Tab-separated table of N, CA and C in Angstrom:
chain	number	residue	atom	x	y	z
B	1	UNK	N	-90.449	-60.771	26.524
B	1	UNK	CA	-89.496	-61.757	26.969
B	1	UNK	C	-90.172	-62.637	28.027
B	2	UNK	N	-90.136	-64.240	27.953
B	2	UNK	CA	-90.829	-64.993	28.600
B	2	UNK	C	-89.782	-65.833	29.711
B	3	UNK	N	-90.522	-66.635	30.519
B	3	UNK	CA	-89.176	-67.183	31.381
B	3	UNK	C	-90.242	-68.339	31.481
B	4	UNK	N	-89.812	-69.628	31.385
B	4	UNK	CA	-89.421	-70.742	31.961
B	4	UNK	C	-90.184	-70.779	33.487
B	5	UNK	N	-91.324	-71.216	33.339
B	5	UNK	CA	-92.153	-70.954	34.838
B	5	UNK	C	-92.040	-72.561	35.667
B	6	UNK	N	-91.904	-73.712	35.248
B	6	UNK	CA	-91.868	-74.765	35.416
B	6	UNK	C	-91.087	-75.946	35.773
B	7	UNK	N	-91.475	-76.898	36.195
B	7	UNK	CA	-89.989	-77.823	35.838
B	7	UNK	C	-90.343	-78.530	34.899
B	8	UNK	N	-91.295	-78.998	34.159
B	8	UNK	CA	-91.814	-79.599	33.405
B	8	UNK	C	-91.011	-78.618	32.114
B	9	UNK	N	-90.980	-77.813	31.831
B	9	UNK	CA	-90.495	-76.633	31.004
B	9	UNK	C	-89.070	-76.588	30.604
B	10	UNK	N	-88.174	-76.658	32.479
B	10	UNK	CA	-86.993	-77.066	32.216
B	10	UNK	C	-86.399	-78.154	31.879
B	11	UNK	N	-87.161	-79.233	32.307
B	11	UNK	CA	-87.096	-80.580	31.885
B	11	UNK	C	-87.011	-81.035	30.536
B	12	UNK	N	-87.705	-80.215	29.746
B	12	UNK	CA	-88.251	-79.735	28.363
B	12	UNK	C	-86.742	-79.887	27.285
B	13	UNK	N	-86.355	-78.456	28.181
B	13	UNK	CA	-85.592	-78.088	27.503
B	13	UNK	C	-84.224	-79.390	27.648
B	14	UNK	N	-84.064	-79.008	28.847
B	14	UNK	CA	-82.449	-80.137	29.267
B	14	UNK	C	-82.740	-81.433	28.517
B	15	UNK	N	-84.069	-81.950	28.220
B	15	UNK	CA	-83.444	-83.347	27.332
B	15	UNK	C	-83.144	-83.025	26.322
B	16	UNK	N	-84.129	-82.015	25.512
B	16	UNK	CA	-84.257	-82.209	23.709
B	16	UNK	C	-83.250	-80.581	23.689
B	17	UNK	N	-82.941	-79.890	24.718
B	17	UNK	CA	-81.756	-79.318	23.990
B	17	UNK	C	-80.393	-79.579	24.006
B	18	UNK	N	-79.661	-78.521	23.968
B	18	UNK	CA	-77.841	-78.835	23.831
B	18	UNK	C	-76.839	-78.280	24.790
B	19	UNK	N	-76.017	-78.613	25.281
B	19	UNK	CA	-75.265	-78.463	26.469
B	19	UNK	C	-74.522	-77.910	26.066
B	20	UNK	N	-73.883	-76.954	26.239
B	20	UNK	CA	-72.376	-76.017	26.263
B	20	UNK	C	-71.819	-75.646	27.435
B	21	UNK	N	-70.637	-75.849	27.170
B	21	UNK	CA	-69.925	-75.841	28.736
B	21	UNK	C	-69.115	-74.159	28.705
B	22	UNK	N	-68.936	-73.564	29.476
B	22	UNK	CA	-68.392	-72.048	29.800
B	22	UNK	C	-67.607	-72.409	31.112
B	23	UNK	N	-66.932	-71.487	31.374
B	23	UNK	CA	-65.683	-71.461	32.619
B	23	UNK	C	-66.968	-70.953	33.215
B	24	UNK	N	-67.700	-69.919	33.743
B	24	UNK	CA	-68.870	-69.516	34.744
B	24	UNK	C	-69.922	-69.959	34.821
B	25	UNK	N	-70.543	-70.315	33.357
B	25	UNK	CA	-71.729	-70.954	33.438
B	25	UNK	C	-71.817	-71.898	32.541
B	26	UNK	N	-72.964	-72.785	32.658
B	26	UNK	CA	-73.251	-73.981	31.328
B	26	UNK	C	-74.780	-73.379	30.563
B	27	UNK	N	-74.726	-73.908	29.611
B	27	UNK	CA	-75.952	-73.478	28.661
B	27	UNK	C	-76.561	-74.411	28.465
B	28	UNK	N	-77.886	-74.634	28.294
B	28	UNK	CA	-78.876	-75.487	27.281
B	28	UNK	C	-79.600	-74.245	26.428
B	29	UNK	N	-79.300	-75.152	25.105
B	29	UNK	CA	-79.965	-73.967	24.038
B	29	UNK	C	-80.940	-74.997	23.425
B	30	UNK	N	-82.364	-74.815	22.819
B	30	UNK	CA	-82.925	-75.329	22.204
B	30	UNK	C	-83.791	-74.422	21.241
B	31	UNK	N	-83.525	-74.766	19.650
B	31	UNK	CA	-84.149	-74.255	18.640
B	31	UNK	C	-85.555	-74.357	18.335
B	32	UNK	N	-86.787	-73.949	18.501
B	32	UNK	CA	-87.783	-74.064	18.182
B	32	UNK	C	-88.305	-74.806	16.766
B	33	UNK	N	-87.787	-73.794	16.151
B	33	UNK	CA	-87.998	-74.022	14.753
B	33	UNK	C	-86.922	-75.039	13.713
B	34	UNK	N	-86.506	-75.974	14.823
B	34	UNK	CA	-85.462	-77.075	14.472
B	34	UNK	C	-86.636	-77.742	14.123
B	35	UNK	N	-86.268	-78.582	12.217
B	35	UNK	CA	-87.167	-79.592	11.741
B	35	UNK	C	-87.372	-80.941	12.786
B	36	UNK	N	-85.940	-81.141	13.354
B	36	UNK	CA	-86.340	-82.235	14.137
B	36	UNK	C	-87.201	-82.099	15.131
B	37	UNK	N	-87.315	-81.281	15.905
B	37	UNK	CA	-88.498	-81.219	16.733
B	37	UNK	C	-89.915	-81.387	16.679
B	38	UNK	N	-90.229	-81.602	14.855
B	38	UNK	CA	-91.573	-81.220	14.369
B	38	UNK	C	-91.619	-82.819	14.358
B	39	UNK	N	-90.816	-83.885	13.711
B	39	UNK	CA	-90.746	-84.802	13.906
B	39	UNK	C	-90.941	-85.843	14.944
B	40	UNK	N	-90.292	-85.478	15.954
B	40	UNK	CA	-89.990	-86.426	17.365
B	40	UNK	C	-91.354	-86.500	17.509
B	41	UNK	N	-91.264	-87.774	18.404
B	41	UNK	CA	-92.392	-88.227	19.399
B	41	UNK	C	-92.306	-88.062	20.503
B	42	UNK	N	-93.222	-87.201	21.557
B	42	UNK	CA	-92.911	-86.768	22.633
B	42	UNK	C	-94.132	-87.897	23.417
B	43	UNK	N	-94.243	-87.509	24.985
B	43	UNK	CA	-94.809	-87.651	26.269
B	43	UNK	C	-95.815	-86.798	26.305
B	44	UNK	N	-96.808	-87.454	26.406
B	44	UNK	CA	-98.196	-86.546	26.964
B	44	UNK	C	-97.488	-85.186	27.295
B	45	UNK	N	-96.862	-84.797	28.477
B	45	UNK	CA	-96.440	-83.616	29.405
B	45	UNK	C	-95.431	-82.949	28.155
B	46	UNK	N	-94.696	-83.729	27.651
B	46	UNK	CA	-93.501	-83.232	26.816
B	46	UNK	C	-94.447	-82.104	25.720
B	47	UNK	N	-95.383	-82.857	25.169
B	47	UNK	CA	-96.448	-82.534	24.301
B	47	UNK	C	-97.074	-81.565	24.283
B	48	UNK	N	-97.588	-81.189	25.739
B	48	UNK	CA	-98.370	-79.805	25.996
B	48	UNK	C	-97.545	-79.388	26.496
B	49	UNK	N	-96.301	-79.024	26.905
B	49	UNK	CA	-94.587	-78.178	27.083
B	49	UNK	C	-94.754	-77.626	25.412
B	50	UNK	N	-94.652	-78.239	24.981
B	50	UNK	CA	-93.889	-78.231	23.557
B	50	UNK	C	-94.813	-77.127	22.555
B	51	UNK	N	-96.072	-77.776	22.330
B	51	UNK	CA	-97.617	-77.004	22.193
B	51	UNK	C	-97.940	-75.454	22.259
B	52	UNK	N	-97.510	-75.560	23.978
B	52	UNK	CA	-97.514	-74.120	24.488
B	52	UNK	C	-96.332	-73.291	23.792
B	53	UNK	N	-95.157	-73.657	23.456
B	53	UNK	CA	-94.226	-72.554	23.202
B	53	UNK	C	-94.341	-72.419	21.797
B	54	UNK	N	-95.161	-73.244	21.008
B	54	UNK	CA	-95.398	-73.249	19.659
B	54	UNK	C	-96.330	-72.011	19.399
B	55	UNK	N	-97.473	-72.035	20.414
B	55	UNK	CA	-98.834	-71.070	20.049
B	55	UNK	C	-97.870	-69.755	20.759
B	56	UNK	N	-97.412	-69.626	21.243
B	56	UNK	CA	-97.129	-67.833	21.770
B	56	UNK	C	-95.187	-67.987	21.238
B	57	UNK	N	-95.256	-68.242	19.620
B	57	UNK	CA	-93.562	-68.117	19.541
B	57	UNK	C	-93.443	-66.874	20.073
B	58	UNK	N	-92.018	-66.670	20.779
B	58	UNK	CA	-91.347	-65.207	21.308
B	58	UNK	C	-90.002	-65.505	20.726
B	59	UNK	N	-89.335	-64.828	20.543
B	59	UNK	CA	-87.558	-64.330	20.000
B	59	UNK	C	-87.108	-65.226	21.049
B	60	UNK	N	-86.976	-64.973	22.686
B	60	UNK	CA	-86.542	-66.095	23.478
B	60	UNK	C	-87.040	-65.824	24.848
B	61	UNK	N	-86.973	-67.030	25.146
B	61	UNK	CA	-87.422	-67.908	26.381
B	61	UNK	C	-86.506	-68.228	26.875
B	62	UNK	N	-86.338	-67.923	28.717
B	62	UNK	CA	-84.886	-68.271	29.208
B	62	UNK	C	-85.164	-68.675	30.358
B	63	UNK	N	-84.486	-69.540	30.848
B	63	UNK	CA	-84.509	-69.871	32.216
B	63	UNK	C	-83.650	-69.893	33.005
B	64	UNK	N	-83.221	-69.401	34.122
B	64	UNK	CA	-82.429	-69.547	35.154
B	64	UNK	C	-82.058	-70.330	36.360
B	65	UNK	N	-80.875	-70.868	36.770
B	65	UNK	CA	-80.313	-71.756	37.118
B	65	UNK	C	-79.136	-71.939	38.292
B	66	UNK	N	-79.565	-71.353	39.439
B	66	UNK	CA	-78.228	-70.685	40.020
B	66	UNK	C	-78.364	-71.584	41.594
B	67	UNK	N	-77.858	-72.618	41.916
B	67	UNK	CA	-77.394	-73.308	42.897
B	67	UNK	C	-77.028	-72.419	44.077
B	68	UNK	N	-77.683	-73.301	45.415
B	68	UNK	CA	-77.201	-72.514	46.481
B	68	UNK	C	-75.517	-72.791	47.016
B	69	UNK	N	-74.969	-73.572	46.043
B	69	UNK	CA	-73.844	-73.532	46.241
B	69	UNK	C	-72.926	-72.434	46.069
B	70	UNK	N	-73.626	-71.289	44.951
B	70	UNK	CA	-73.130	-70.512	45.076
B	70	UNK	C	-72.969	-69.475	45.663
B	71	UNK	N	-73.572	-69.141	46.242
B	71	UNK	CA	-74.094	-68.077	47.906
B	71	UNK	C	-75.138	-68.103	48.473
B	72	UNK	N	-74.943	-67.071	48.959
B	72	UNK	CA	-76.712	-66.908	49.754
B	72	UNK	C	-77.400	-66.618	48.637
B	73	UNK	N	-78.587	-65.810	49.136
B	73	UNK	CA	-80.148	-65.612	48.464
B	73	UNK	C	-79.591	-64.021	47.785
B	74	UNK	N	-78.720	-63.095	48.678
B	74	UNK	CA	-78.750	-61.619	47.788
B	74	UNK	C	-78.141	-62.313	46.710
B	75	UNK	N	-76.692	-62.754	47.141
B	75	UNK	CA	-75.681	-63.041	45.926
B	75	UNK	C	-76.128	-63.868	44.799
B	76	UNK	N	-77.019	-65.205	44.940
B	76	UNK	CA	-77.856	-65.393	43.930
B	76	UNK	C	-78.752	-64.847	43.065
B	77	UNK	N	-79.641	-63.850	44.249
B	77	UNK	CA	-80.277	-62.945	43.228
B	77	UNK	C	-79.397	-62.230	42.108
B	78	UNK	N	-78.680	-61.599	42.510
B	78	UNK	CA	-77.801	-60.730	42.013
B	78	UNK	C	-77.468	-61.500	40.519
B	79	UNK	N	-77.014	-62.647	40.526
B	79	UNK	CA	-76.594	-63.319	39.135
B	79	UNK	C	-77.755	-63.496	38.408
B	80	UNK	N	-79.398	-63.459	38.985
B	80	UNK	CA	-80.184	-63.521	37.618
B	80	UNK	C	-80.444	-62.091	37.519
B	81	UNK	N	-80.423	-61.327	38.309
B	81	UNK	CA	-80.948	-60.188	37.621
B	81	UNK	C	-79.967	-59.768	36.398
B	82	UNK	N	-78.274	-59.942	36.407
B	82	UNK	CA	-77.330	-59.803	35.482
B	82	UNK	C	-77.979	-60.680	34.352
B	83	UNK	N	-78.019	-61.738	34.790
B	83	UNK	CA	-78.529	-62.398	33.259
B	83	UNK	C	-79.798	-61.787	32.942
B	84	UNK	N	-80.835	-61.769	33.492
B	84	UNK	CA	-82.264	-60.976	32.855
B	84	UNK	C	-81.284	-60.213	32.149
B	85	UNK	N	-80.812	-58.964	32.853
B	85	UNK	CA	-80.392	-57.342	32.232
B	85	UNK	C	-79.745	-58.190	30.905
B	86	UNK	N	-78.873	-59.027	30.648
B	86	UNK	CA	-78.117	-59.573	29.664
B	86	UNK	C	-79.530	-60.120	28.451
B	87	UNK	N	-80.330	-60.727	28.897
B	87	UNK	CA	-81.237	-61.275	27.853
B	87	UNK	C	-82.308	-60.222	27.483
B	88	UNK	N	-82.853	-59.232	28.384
B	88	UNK	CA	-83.326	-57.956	27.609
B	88	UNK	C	-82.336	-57.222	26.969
B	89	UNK	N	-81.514	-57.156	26.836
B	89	UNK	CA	-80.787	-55.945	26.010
B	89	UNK	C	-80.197	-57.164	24.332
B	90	UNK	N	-80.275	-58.336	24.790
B	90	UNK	CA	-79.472	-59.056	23.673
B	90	UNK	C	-80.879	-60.164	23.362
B	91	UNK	N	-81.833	-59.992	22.941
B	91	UNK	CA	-83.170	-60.601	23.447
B	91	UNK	C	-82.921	-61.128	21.733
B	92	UNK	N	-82.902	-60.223	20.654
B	92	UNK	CA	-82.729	-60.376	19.179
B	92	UNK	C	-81.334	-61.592	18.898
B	93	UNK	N	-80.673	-61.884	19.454
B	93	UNK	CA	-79.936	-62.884	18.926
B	93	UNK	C	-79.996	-64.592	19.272
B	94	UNK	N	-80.983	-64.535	19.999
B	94	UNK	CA	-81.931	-65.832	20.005
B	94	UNK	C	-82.585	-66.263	19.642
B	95	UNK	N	-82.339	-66.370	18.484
B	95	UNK	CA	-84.669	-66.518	17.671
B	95	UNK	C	-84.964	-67.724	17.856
B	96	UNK	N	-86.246	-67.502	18.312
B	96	UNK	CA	-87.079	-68.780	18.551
B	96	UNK	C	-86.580	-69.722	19.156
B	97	UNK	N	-85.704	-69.281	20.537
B	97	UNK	CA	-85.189	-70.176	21.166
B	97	UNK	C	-85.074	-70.491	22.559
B	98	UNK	N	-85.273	-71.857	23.389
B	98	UNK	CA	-85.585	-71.797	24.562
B	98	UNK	C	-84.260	-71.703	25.394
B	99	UNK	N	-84.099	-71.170	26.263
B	99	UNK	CA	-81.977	-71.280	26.770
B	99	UNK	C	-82.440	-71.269	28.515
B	100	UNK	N	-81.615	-72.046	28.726
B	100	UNK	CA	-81.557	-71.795	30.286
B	100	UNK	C	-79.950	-71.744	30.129
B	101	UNK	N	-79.517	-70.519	31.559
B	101	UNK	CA	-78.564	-70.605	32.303
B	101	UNK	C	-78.108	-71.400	33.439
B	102	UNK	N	-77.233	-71.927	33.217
B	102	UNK	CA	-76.819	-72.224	34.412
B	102	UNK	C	-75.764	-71.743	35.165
B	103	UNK	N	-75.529	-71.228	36.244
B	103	UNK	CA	-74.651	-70.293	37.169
B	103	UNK	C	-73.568	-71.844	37.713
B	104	UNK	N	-72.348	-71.311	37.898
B	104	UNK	CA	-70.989	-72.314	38.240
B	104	UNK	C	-70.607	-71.229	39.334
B	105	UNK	N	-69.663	-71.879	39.945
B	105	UNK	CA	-69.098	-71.566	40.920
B	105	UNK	C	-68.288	-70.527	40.343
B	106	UNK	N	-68.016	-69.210	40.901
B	106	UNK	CA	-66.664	-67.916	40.142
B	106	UNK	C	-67.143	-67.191	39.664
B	107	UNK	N	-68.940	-67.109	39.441
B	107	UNK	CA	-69.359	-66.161	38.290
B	107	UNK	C	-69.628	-65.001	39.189
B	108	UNK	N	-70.198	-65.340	40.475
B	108	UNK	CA	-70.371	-64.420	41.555
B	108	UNK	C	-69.291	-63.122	41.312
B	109	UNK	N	-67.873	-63.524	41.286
B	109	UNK	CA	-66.626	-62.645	41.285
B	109	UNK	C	-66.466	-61.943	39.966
B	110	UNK	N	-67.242	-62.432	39.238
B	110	UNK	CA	-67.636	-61.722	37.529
B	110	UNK	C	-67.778	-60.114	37.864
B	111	UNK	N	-67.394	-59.522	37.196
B	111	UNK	CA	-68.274	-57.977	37.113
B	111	UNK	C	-68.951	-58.689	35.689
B	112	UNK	N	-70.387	-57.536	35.703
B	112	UNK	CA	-70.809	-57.861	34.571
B	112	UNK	C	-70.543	-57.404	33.399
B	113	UNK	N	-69.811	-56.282	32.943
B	113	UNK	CA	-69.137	-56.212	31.807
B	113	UNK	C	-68.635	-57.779	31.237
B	114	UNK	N	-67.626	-58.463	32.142
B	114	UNK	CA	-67.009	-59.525	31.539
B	114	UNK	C	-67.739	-60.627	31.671
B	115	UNK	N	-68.932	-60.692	32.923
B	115	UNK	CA	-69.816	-61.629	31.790
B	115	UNK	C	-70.568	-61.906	30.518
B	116	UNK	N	-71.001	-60.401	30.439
B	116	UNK	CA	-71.390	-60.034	29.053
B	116	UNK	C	-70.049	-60.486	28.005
B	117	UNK	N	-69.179	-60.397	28.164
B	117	UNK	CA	-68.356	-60.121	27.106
B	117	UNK	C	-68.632	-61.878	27.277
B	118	UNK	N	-68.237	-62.282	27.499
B	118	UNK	CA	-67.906	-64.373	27.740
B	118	UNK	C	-68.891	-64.619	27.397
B	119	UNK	N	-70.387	-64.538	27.779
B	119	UNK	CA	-71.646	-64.809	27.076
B	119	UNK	C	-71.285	-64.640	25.363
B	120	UNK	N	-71.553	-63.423	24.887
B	120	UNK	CA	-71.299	-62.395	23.738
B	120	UNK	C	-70.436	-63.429	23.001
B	121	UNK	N	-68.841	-63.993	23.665
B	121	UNK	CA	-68.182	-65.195	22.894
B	121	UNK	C	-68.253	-66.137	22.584
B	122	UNK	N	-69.258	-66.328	23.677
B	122	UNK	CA	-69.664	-67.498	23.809
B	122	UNK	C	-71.022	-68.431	22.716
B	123	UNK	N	-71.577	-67.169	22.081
B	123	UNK	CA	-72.705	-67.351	21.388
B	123	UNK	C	-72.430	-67.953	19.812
B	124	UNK	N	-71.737	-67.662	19.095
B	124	UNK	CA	-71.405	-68.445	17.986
B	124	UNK	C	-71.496	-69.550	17.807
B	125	UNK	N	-70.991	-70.237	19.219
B	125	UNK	CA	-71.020	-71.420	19.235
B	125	UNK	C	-72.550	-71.894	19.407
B	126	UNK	N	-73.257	-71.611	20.192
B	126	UNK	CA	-74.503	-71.739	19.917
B	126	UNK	C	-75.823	-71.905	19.166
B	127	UNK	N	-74.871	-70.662	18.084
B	127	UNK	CA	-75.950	-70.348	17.330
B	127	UNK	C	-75.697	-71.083	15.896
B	128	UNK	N	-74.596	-71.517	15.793
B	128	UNK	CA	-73.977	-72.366	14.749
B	128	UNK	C	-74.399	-73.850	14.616
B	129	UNK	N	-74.460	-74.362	16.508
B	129	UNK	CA	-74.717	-76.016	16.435
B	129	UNK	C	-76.032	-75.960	17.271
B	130	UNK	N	-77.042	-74.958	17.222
B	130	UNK	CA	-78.023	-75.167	17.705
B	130	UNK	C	-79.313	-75.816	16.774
B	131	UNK	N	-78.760	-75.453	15.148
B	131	UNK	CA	-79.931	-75.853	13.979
B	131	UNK	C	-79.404	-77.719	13.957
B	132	UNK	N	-78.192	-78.245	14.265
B	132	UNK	CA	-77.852	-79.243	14.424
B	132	UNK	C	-78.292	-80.691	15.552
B	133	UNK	N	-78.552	-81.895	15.284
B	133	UNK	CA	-78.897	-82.675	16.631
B	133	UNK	C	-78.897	-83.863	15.915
């Protein structure tokens, strides 16, 4: 499981992927192996972003996203390590795909059972209009 080391990376993703909105968090999902991507014309930088996730495909690539609006530094930590624990255990229902999280205000008050579960509902939708653009 790989993460999103960059901003060039996240940048990556947030143009050429897809936005989904959640009551706790927002998503960008982007399909690797979407034909359109083989197509487009990218940016020098876009280019070797793009390159790199081609030569080492992984199941998924995720990035995290959590504003200091939403607490301090423990309480932030705290929401990626839930999402890591969430993307190692559910790592197989992403294929070949780059996703960042993004953390909203309320998720803090989440237990993680019920974020899992809202993620978990949340994925259909994803995985349905992610081959789409």
């Amino acid at each position: 499981m790989r993460t999103l080391k960059n901003k060039a990376e996240f940048d990556f993703v947030y143009k050429n992927g897809r936005r989904y909105y959640g009551e706790f968090f927002n998503l960008y999902a982007l399909s690797l192996s979407h034909r359109s991507l083989q197509n487009k014309t990218f940016s020098y930088k876009e280019k070797r972003v793009f390159s790199h996730f081609l030569q080492s495909p992984q199941d998924l690539v995720f990035g995290l996203s959590v504003s200091k609006k939403i607490g301090n530094s423990p309480q932030r930590n705290l929401i990626k390590r839930r999402f890591r624990a969430f993307c190692r255990k559910y790592t197989g229902l992403f294929p070949q795909m780059l996703v960042v999280f993004m953390a909203k205000e309320g998720v803090l008050g989440l237990p993680y059972a019920q974020m899992e579960k809202e993620i978990l509902e949340f994925l259909p939708k994803v995985k349905g209009k992610s081959s789409e653009s």
